[in-house]
Coordinates of C-alpha atoms in Angstrom, one line a residue:
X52 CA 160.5 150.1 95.1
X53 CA 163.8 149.0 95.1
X54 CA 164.2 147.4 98.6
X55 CA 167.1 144.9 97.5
X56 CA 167.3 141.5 97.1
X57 CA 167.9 141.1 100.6
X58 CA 164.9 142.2 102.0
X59 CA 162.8 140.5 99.5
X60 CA 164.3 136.7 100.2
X61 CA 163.2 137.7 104.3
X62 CA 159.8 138.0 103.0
X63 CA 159.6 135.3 100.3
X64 CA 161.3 132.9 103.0
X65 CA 158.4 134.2 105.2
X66 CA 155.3 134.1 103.3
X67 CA 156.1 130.9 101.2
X68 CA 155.8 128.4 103.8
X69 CA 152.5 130.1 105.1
X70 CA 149.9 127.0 106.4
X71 CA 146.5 127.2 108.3
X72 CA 144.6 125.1 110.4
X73 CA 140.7 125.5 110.2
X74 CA 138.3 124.7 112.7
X75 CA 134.9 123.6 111.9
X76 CA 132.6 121.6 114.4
X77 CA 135.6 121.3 117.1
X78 CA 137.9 119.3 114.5
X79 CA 140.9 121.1 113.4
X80 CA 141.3 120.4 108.9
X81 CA 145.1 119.1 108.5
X82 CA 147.5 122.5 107.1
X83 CA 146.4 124.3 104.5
X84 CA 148.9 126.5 102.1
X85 CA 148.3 130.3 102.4
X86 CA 149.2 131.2 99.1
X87 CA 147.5 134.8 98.9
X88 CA 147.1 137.8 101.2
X89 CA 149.4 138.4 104.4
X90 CA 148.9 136.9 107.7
X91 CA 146.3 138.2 110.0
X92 CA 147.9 139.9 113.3
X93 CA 150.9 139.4 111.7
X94 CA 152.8 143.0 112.8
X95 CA 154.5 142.8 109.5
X96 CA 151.3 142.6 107.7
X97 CA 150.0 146.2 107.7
X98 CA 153.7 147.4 106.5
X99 CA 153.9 145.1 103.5
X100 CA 150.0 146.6 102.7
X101 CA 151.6 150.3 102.9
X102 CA 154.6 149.2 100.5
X103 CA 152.3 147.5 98.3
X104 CA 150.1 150.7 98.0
X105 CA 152.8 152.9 97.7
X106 CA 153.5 152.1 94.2
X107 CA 149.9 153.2 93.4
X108 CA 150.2 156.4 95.4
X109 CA 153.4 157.5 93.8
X110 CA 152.1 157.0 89.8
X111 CA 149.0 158.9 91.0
X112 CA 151.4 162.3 92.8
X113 CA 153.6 162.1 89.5
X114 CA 150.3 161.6 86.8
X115 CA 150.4 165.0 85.4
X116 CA 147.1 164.2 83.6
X117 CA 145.9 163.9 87.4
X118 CA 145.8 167.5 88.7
X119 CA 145.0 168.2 92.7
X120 CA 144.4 170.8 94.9
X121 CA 147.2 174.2 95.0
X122 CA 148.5 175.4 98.0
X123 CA 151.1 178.4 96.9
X124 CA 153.9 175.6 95.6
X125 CA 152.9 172.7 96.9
X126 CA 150.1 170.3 95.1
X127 CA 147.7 168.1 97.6
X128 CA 146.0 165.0 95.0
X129 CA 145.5 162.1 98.0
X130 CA 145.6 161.2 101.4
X131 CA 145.6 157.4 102.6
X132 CA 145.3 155.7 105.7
X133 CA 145.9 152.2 104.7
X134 CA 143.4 151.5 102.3
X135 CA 141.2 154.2 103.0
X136 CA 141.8 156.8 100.4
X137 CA 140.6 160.5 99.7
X138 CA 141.3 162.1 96.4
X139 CA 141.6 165.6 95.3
X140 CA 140.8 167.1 91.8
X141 CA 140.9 170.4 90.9
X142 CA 139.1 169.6 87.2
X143 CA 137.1 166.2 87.9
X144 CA 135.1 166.7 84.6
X145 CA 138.1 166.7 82.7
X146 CA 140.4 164.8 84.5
X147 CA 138.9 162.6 86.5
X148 CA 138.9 159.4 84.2
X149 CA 142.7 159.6 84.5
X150 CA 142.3 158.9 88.2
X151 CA 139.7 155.7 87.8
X152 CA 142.3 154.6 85.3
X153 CA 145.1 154.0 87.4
X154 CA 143.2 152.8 90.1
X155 CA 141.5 150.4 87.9
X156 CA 145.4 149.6 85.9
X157 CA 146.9 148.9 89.6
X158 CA 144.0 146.5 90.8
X159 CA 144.1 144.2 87.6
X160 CA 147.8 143.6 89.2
X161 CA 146.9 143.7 92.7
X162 CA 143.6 141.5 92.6
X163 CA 141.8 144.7 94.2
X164 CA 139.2 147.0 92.6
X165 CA 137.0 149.9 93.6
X166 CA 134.3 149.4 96.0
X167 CA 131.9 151.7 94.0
X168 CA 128.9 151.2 96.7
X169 CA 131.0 152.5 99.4
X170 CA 133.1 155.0 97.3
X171 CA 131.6 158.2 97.1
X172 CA 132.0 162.0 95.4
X173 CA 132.1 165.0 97.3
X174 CA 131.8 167.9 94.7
X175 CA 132.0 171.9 94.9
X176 CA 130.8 174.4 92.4
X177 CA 129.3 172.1 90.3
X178 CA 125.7 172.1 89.1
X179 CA 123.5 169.6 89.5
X180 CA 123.8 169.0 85.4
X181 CA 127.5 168.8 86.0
X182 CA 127.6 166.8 89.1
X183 CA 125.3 164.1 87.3
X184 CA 127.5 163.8 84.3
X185 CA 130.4 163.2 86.3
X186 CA 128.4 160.7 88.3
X187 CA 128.2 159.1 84.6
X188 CA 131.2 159.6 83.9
X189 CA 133.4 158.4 87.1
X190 CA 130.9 155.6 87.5
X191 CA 130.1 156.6 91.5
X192 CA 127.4 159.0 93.5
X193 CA 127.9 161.9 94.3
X194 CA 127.0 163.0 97.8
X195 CA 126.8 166.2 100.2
X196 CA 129.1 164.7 102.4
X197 CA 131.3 161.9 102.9
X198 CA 133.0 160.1 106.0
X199 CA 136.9 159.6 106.7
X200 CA 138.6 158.6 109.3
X201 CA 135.5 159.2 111.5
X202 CA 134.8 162.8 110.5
X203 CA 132.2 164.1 108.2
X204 CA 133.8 165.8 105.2
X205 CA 131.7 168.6 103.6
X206 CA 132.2 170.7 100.9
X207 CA 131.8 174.0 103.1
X208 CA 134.0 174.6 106.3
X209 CA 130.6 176.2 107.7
X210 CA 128.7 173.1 107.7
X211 CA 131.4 170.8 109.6
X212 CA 130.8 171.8 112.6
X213 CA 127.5 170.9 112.3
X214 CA 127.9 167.4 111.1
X215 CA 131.0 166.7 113.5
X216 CA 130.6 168.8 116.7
X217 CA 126.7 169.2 117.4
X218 CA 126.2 165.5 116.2
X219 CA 128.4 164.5 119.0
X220 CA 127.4 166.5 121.8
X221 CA 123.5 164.9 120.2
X222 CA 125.5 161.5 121.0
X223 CA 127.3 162.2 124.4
X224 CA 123.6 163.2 125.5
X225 CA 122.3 160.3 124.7
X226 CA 124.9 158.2 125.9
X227 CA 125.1 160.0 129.2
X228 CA 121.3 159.6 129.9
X229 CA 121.3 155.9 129.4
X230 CA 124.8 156.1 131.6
X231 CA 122.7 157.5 134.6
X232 CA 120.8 154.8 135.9
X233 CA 124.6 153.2 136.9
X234 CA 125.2 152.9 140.2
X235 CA 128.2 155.2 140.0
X236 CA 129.9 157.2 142.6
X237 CA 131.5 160.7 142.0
X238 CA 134.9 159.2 140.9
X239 CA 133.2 156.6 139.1
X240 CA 131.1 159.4 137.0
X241 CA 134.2 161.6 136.6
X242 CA 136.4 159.0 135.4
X243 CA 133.4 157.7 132.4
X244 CA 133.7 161.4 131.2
X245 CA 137.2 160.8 131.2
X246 CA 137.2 157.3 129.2
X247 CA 134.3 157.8 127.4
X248 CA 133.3 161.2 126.6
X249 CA 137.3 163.1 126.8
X250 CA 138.8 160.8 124.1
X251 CA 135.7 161.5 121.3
X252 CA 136.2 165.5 121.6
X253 CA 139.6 165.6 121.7
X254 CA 139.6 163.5 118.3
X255 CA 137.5 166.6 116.9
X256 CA 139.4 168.9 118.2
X257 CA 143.1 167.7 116.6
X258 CA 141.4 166.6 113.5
X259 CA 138.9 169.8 112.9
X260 CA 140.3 172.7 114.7
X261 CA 137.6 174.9 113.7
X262 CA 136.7 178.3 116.0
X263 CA 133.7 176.7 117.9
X264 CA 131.5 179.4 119.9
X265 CA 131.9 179.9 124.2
X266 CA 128.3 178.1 124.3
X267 CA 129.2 174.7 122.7
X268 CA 131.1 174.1 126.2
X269 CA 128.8 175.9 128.0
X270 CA 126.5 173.0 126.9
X271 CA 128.8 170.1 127.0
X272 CA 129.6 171.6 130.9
X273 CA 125.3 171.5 131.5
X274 CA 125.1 167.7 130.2
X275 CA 128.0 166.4 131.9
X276 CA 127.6 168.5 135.1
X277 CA 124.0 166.7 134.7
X278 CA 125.2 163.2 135.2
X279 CA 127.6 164.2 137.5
X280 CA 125.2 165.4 140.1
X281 CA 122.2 162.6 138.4
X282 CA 120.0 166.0 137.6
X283 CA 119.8 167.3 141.1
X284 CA 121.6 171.0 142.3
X285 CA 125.7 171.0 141.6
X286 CA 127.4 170.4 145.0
X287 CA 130.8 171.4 144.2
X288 CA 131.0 174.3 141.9
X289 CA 132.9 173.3 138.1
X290 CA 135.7 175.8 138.6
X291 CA 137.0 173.3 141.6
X292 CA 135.9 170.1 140.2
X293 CA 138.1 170.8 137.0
X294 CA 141.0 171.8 139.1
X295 CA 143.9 169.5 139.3
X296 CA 143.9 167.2 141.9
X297 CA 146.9 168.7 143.5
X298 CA 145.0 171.5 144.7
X299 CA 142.1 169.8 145.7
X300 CA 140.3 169.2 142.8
X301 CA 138.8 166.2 141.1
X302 CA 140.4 166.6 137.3
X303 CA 137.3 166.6 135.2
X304 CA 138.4 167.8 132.1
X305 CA 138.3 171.4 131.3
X306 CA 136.7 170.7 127.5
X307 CA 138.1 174.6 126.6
X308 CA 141.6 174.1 127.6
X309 CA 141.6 170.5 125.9
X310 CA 140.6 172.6 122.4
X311 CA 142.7 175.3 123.0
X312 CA 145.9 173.1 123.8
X313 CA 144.6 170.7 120.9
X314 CA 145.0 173.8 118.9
X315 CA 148.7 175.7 120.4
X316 CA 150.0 171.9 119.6
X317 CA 148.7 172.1 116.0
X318 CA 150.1 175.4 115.3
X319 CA 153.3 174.6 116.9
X320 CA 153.9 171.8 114.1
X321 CA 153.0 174.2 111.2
X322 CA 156.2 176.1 113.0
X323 CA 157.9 173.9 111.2
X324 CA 157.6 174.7 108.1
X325 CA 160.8 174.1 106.8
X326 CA 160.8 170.3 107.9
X327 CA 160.4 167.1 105.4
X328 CA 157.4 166.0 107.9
X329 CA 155.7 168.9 106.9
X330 CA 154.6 167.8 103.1
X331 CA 151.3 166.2 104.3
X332 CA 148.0 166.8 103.3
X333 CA 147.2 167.6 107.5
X334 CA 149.2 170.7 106.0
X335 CA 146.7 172.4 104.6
X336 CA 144.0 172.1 107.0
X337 CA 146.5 173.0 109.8
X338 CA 148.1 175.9 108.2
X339 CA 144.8 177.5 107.3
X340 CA 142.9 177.2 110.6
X341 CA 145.2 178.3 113.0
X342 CA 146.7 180.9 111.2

């Protein structure tokens, strides 16, 4: 990558003197020689990982035998988070061996390989003939639906509400009814919304800023409102219980103005579509959605 001999001697001089200490029964082992991987907690760790991988992601955006997804000029093959990777192929019958192929040429030099039991393919306007040939052919099941980053990936925008929203209003009524029998006071109860419940949704909302319906937040209002007041009749009325503080309130999150601001912030950052921060994948998804 072309980092200069400088920076490379900091991290030789680093890494070669690695040792460990193990524990086993209460004795520590006398030091051991690291002489693989990177140190754990270490915070330079995770950036050495990134540089290591870019190398891989790079031959893969210039592989012209690799084609991804078009968006007017710009071509979408990958995202990665560390080394949690999503591919995209336009022609996957036809080109998809060129992908397995460089994955497979970089982990014979980096000592990693696929993990083809947790790998999985998510496939569109295939038939099920097609889709089990390039199961053969790519060496990995195909699935309806696939997990990234905590959100279920599906080959239709229809069905992601479905898998991501409903499934977690299913979960934060679950969680809430086991919550209940707390000996909680009304701060205590607003404020486990808040840690618990707030940070979940709002994840959704930045990550899948679908249109969702007025009665998904009518029913995330009915469950929390239910713990709140431990299934007996409301008290203070939700208007003033979601107004701020300052004016009396008690700040229970408004769940509509969350996805709605989640939303105004999202389309203010496709604003800038003339800025080098701009050519990411979150592009498409972004520009499409809120538009």
């Amino acid at each position: 990558m072309n980092l200069g001999t400088k920076f490379e001697n900091i991290i030789t001089t680093i890494y070669n003197t690695q040792q460990a200490n193990i524990l086993i029964n209460g004795e520590q082992t006398g030091p051991l020689s690291i002489e693989k991987g990177v140190r754990q907690g270490c915070p330079l760790s995770p950036l050495l990982f990134i540089f290591a991988l870019e190398s891989l992601l790079t031959r893969i955006r210039q592989n012209s035998e690799i084609q991804g997804v078009r968006v007017k000029a710009e071509e979408y093959k990958l995202q990665a988070f560390a080394d949690d990777m999503v591919f995209f192929l336009e022609d996957p019958m036809e080109k998809g061996h060129n992908l397995i192929k460089e994955l497979e040429q970089y982990g014979s030099v980096a000592g990693l390989k696929i993990n083809r039991n947790k790998t999985k393919l998510l496939t569109k306007n295939l038939t099920e003939n097609q889709r089990k040939e390039l199961e053969k052919t790519m060496g990995i099941q195909a699935t309806k639906r696939v997990k990234y980053l905590g959100i279920w990936l599906t080959p239709h925008s229809k069905s992601l509400k479905e898998n991501n929203y409903d499934k977690l209003l299913q979960q934060i009524k679950k969680d809430l009814e086991s919550w209940n029998k707390l000996q909680l006071s009304l701060l205590g109860r607003i404020a486990t919304i808040k840690m618990n419940i707030l940070p979940k949704l709002l994840y959704l909302f930045q990550t899948i800023p679908i249109k969702l319906p007025k009665f998904f937040f009518d029913d995330i209002n009915k469950v929390t409102l239910k713990f709140i007041w431990q299934g007996k009749k409301a008290r203070i009325s939700i208007k003033a219980l979601q107004d701020a503080k300052s004016r009396g309130g008690l700040a229970l999150p408004n769940w509509e103005l969350y996805y709605w601001a989640a939303n105004l912030w999202l389309k203010d950052w496709v604003n800038l579509r003339n800025k080098r921060t701009l050519d990411l994948p979150h592009f498409i998804s972004t520009r499409i959605l809120c538009s």
